[in-house]
Short mmCIF file of C-alpha atoms and ligand atoms in Angstrom, two decimals:
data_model
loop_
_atom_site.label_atom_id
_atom_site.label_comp_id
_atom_site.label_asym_id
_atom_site.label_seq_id
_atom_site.Cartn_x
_atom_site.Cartn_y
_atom_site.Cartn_z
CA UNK A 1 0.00 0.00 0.00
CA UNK A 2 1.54 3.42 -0.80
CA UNK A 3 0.79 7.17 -0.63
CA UNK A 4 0.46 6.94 -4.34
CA UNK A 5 -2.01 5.01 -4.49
CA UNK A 6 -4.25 6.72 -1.79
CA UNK A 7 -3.77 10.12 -3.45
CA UNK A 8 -5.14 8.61 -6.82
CA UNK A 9 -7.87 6.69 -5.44
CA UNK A 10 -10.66 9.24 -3.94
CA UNK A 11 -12.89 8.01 -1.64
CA UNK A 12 -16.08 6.53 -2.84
CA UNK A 13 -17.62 6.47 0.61
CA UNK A 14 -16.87 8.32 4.22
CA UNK A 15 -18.30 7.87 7.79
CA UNK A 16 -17.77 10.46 9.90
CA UNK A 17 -18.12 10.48 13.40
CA UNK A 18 -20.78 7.97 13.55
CA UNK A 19 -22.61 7.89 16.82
CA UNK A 20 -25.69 5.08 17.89
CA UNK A 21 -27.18 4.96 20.83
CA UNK A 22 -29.81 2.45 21.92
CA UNK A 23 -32.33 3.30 24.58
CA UNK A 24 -32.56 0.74 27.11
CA UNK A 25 -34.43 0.69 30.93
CA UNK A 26 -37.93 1.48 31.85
CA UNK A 27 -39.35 5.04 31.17
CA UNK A 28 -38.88 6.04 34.30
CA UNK A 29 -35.31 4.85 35.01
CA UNK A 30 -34.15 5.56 30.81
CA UNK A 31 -30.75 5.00 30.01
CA UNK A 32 -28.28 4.55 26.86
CA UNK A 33 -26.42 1.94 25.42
CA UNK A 34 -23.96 3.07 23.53
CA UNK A 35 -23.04 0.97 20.47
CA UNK A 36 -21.33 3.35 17.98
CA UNK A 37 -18.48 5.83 19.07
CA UNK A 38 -17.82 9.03 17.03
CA UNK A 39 -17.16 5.79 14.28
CA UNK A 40 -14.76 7.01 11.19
CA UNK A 41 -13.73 5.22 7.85
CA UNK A 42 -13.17 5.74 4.44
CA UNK A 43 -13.63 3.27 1.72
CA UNK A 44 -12.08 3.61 -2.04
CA UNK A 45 -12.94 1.89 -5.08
CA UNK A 46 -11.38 -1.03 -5.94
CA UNK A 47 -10.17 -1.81 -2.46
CA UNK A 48 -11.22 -3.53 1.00
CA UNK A 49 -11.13 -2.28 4.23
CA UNK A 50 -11.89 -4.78 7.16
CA UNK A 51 -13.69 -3.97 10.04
CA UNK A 52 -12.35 -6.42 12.76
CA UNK A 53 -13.83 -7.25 16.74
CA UNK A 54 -15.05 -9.57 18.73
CA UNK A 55 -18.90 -10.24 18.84
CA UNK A 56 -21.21 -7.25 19.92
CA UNK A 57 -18.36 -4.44 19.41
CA UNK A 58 -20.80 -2.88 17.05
CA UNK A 59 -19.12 -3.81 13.67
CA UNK A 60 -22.71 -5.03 12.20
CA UNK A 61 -24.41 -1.98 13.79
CA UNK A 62 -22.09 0.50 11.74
CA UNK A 63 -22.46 -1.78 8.66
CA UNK A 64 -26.70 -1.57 8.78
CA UNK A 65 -26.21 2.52 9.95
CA UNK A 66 -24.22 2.57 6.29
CA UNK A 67 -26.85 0.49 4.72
CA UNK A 68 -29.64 2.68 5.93
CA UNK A 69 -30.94 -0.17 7.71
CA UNK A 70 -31.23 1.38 10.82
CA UNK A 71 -30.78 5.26 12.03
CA UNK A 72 -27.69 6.77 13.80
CA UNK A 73 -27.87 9.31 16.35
CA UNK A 74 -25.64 11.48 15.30
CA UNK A 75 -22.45 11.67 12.39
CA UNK A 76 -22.31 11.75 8.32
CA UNK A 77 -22.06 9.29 5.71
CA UNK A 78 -20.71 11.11 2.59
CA UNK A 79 -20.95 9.14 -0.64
CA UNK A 80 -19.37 10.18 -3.64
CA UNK A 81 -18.85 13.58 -1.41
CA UNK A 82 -22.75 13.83 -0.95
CA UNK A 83 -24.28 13.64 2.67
CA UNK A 84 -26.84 10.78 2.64
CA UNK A 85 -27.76 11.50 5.46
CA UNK A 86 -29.13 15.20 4.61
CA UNK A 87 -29.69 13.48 0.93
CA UNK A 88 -32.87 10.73 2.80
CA UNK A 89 -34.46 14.10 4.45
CA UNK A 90 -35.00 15.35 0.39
CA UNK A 91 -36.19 11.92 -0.64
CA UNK A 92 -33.38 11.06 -2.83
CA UNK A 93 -32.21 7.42 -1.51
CA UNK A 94 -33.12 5.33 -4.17
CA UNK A 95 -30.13 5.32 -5.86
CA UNK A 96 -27.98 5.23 -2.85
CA UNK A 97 -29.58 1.61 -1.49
CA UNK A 98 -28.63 0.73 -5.23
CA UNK A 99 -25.60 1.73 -5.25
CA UNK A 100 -25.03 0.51 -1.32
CA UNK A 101 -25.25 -2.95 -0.87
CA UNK A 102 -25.25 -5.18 2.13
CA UNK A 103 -24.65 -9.18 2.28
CA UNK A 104 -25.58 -10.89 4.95
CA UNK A 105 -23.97 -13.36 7.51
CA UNK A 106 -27.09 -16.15 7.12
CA UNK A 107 -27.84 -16.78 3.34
CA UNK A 108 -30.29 -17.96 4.14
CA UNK A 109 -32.13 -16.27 6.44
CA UNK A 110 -31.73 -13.41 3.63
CA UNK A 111 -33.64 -14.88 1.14
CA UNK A 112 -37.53 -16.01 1.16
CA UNK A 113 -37.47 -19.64 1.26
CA UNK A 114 -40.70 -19.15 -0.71
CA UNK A 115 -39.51 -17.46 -3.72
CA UNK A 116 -37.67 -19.54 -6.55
CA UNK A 117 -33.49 -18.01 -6.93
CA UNK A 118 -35.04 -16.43 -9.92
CA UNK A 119 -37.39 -13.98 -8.34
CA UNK A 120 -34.59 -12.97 -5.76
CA UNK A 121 -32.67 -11.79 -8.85
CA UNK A 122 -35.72 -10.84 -11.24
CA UNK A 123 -36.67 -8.28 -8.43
CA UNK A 124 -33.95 -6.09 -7.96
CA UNK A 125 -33.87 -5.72 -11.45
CA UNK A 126 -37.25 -4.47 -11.83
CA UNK A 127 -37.08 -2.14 -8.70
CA UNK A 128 -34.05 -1.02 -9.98
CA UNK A 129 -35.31 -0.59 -13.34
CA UNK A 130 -31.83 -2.35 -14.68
CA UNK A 131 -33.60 -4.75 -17.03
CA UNK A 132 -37.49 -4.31 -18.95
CA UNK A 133 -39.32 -7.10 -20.23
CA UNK A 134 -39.39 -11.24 -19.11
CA UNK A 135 -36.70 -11.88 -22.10
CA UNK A 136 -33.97 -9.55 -20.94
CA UNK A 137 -34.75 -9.69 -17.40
CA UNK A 138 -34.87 -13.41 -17.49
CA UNK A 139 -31.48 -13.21 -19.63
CA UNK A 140 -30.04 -11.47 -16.82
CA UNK A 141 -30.52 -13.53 -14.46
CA UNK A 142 -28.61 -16.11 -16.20
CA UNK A 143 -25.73 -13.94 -16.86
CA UNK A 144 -25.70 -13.10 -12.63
CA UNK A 145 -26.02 -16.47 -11.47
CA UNK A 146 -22.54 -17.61 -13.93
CA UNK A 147 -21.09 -14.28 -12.74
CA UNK A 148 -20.85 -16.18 -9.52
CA UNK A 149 -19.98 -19.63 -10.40
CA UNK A 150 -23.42 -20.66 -10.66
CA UNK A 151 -23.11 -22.11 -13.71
CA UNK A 152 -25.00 -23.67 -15.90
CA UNK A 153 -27.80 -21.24 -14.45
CA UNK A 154 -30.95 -23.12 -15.64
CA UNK A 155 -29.66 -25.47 -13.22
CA UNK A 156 -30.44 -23.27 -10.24
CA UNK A 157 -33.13 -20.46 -11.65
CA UNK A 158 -35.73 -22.57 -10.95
CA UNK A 159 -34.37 -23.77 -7.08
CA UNK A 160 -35.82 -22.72 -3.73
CA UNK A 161 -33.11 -21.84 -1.38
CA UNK A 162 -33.67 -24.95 0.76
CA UNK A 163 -31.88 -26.71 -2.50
CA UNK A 164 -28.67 -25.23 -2.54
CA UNK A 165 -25.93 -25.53 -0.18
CA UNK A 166 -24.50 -22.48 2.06
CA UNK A 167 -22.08 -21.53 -0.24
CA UNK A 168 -24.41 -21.53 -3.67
CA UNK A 169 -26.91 -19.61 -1.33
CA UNK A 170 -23.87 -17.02 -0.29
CA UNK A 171 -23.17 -16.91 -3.92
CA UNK A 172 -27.16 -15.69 -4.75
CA UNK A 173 -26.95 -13.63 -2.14
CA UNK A 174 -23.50 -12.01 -4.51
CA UNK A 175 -25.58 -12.54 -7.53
CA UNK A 176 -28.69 -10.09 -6.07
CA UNK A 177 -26.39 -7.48 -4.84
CA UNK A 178 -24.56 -7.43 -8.22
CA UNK A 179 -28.01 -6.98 -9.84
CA UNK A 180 -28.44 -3.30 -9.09
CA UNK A 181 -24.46 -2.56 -9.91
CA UNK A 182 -23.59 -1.82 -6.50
CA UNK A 183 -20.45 0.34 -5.76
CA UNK A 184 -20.14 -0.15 -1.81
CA UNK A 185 -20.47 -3.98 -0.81
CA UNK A 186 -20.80 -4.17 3.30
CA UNK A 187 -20.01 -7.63 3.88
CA UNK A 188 -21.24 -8.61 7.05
CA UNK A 189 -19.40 -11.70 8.04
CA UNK A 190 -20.00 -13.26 4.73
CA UNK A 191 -18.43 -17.06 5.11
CA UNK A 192 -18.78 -17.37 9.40
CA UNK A 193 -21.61 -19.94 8.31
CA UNK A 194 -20.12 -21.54 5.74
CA UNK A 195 -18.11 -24.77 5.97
CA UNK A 196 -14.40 -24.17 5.87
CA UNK A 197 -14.08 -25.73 2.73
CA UNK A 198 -16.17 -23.64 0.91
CA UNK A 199 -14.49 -19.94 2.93
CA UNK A 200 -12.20 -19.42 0.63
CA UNK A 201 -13.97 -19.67 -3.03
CA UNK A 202 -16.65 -17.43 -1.46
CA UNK A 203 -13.13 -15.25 -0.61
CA UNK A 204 -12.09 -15.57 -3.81
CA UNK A 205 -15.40 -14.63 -5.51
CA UNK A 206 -15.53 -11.03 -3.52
CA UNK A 207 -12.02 -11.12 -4.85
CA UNK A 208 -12.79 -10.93 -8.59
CA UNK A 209 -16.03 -9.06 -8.27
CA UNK A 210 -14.01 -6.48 -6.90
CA UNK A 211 -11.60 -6.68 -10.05
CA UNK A 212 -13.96 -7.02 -12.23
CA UNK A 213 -16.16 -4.31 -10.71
CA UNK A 214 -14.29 -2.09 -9.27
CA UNK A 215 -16.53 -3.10 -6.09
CA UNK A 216 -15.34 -1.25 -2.81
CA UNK A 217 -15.67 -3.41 0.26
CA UNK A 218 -15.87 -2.92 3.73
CA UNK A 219 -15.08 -6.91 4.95
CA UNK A 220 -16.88 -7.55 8.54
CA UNK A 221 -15.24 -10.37 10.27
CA UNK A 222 -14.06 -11.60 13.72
CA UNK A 223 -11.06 -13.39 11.93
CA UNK A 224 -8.15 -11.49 11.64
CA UNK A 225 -6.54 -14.65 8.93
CA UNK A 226 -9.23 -13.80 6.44
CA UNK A 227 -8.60 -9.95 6.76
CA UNK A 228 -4.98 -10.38 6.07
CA UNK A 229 -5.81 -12.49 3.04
CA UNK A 230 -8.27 -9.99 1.51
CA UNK A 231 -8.04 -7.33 2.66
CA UNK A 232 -5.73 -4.06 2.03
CA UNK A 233 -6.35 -2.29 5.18
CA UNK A 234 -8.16 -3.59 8.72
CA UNK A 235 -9.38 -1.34 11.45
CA UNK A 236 -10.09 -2.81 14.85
CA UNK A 237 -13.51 -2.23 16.78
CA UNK A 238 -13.96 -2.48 20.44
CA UNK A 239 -16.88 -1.56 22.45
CA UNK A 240 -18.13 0.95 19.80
CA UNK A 241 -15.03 2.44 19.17
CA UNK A 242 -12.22 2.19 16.82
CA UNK A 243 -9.15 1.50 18.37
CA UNK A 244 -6.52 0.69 15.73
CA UNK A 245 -6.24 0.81 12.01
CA UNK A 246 -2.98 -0.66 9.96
CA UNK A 247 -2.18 -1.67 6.36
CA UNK A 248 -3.12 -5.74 7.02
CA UNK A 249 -0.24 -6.83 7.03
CA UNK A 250 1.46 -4.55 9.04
CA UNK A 251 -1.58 -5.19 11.50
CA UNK A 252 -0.53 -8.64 11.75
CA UNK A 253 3.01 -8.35 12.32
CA UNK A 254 2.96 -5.34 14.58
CA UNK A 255 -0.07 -5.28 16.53
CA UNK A 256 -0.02 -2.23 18.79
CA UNK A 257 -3.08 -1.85 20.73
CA UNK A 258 -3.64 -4.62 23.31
CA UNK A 259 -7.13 -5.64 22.50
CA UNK A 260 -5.51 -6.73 18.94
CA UNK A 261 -2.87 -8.28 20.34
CA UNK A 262 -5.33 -10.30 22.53
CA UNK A 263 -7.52 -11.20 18.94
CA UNK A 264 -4.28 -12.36 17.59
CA UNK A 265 -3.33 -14.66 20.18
CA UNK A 266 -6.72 -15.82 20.96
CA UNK A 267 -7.91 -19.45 20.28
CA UNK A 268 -11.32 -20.03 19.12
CA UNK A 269 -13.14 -21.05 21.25
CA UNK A 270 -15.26 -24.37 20.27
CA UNK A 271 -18.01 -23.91 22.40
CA UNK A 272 -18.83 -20.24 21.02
CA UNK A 273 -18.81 -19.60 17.51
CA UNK A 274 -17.60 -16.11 17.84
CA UNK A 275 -16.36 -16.22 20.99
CA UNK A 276 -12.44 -15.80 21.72
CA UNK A 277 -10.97 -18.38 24.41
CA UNK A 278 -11.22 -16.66 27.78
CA UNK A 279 -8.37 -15.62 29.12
CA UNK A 280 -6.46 -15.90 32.74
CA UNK A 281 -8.25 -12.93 34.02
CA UNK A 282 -11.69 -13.97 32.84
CA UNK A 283 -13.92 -12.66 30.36
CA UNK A 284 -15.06 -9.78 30.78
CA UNK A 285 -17.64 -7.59 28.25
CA UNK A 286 -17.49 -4.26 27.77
CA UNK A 287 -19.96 -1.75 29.78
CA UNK A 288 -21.95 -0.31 27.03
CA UNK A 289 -24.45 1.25 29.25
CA UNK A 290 -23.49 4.81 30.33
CA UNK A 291 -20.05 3.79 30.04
CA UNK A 292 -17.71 5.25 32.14
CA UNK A 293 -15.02 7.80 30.89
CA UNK A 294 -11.38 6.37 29.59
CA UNK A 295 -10.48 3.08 27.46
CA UNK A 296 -13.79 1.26 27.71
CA UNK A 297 -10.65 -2.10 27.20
CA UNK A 298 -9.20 -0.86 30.75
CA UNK A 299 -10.91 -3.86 32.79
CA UNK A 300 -9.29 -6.58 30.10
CA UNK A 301 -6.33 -4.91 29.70
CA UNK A 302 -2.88 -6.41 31.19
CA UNK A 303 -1.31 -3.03 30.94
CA UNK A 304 -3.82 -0.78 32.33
CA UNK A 305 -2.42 2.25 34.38
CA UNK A 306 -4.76 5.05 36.19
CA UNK A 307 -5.01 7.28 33.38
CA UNK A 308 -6.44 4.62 31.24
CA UNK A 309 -9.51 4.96 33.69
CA UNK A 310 -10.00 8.05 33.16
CA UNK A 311 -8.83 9.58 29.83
CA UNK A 312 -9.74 8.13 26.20
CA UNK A 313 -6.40 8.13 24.54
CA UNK A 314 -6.59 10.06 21.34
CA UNK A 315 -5.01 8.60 18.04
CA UNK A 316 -1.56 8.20 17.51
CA UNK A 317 0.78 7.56 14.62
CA UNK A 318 3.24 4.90 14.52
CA UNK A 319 3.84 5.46 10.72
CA UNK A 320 2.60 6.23 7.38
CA UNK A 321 0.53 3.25 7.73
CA UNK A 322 -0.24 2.34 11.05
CA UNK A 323 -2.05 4.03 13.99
CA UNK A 324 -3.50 3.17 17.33
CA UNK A 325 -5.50 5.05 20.54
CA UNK A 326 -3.50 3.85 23.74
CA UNK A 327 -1.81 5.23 26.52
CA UNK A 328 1.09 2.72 26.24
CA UNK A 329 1.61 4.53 22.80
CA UNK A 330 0.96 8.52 23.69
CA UNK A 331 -2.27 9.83 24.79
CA UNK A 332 -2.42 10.86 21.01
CA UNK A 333 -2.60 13.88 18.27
CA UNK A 334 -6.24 14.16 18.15
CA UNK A 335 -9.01 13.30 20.44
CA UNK A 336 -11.63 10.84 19.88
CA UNK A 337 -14.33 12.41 18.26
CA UNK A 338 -12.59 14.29 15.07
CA UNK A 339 -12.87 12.54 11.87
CA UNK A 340 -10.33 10.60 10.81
CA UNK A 341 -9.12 8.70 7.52
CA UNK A 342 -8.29 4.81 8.52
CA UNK A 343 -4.42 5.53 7.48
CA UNK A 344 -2.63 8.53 7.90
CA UNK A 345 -1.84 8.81 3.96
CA UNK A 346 -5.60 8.41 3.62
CA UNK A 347 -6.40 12.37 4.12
FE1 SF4 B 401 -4.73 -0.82 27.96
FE2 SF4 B 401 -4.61 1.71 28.76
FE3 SF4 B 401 -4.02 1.07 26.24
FE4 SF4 B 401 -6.56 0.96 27.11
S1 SF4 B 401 -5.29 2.81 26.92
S2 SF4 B 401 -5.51 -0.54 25.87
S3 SF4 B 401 -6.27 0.24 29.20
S4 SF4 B 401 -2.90 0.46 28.07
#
């Protein structure tokens, strides 16, 4: 990865400051749970940034905020430069859902078990208005279910989901997404369901419908092996917050923040799916509700001094690639809260 090719790659999509809160309590005794964190990234065409954490660190509730699935409190999402956001209050989404796709963990809780794999794909083309008449539309199916390996496509039109396997369902689920021509794919832990033998062509499909599309992805996934492998940069979550963002590889060979460190070393766990093994200290979640000020990673971390308690470190730069927000590294350059690109050589 190199300055070059940030400076000739603008960003297709930003989040700025990105804040969610949930209500939770009884009306009388209201209080917030705080699931998104003055949340920043940047995505570019053509390339895949992954958005890393544990279970409930609020990686899938950023991904549906993007997706217009659900409402944040408070921040931007610029696309192609254009506040969304401010965009939704004028009535002019359309396009954006077209152009902003999301894929799902659970193929197949994504698509009606009802419908026939053609209708999931003859839809979106309609809505869209990207094909007219049974002929074409019909002719375009075919040509999205071999776009994704499906192949000969007669051979799985006619199907109900309940007939494929996980990874030919994952691989409609590509195949309705690519109907509308998507720009933005939020991939929301796309092959945790999937047998392991079938993880990596699913991998390998995002892979060429990024090449051949020019697709830009942000790559949701508790498994820091598959980030290295596709993607070019990874930002860590924790408790609503972003706490680390690296080139991948450099992520993986220099881990700086100690809730990475701790993903990287973790086992899986078998009993827990996407659970990390617990560690000497115990387990111990994050306090989302009304959290208290500092690193909300303080009562997990090994290295935890006073002013972690009370102080949010800002973000500091290691190097052109690589930053982190902890106190072992500086108490940083800017403080939580300003927008910031994932890489230094990203503004
Ligand atoms: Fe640990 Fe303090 Fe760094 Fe948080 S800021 S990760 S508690 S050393």
């Amino acid at each position: 990865m190199t300055e070059q090719s940030h400076a000739a790659d603008p960003p297709i999509l930003e989040v700025r400051d990105l804040q969610k809160f949930f209500p939770v309590g009884t009306m009388f005794a209201r209080r917030n749970l705080r699931a998104l964190h003055h949340v920043s990234f940047t995505l570019r065409r053509g390339k895949v940034l992954a958005l890393v954490g544990e279970s409930g660190s609020g990686k899938s509730t950023a991904a549906r905020c993007v997706a217009r699935l659900i409402e944040p409190s408070a921040g931007q999402i610029l696309f192609k430069g254009k506040d969304m956001l401010a965009e939704e209050r004028r009535g002019a989404s359309l396009q954006y859902r077209g152009d902003v796709q999301m894929i799902f963990q659970d193929p197949f809780g994504s698509l009606n078990p009802v419908k026939s794999i053609a209708h999931h794909l003859a839809r979106p083309l309609r809505i869209h208005k990207k094909s007219s008449g049974t002929k074409e539309t019909a002719e375009r199916v075919d040509q999205l279910l071999e776009s994704v390996g499906l192949a000969p496509a007669r051979q799985f039109s006619d199907k109900y989901p309940y007939e494929l396997s996980g990874g030919q369902r994952q691989r409609v689920s590509f195949a309705r997404a690519l109907a509308v021509e998507p720009e933005v794919v939020l991939a929301d832990e796309p092959i945790s369901m999937l047998d392991v033998s079938i993880r990596m062509g699913i991998l390998n499909l995002m892979e060429r419908l990024k090449d051949e599309h020019g697709i830009a992805y942000l790559y949701i996934t508790h498994d820091l092996a598959s980030a290295r492998y596709f993607a070019d940069e990874t930002i860590v979550m924790y408790a609503g917050q972003i706490v680390e963002g690296a080139a991948s590889e450099e992520l993986i060979q220099h881990p700086a923040h100690p809730y990475t460190q701790r993903l990287l070393d973790a086992v899986p766990d078998p009993k827990a799916e996407h659970g990390f093994k617990q560690g000497a200290g115990g387990w111990q979640p994050p306090i989302l509700v009304d959290p208290p000020p500092g690193c909300p990673f303080a009562d997990r971390c090994p290295h935890a001094m006073p002013v972690c308690r009370e102080i949010m470190p800002g973000r500091t730069t290691l190097n052109a690639v690589h930053w982190v927000r902890c106190h072992l590294h500086g108490s940083g350059e800017s403080s939580p809260g300003l927008s910031e690109p994932n890489l230094p050589l990203s503004a």
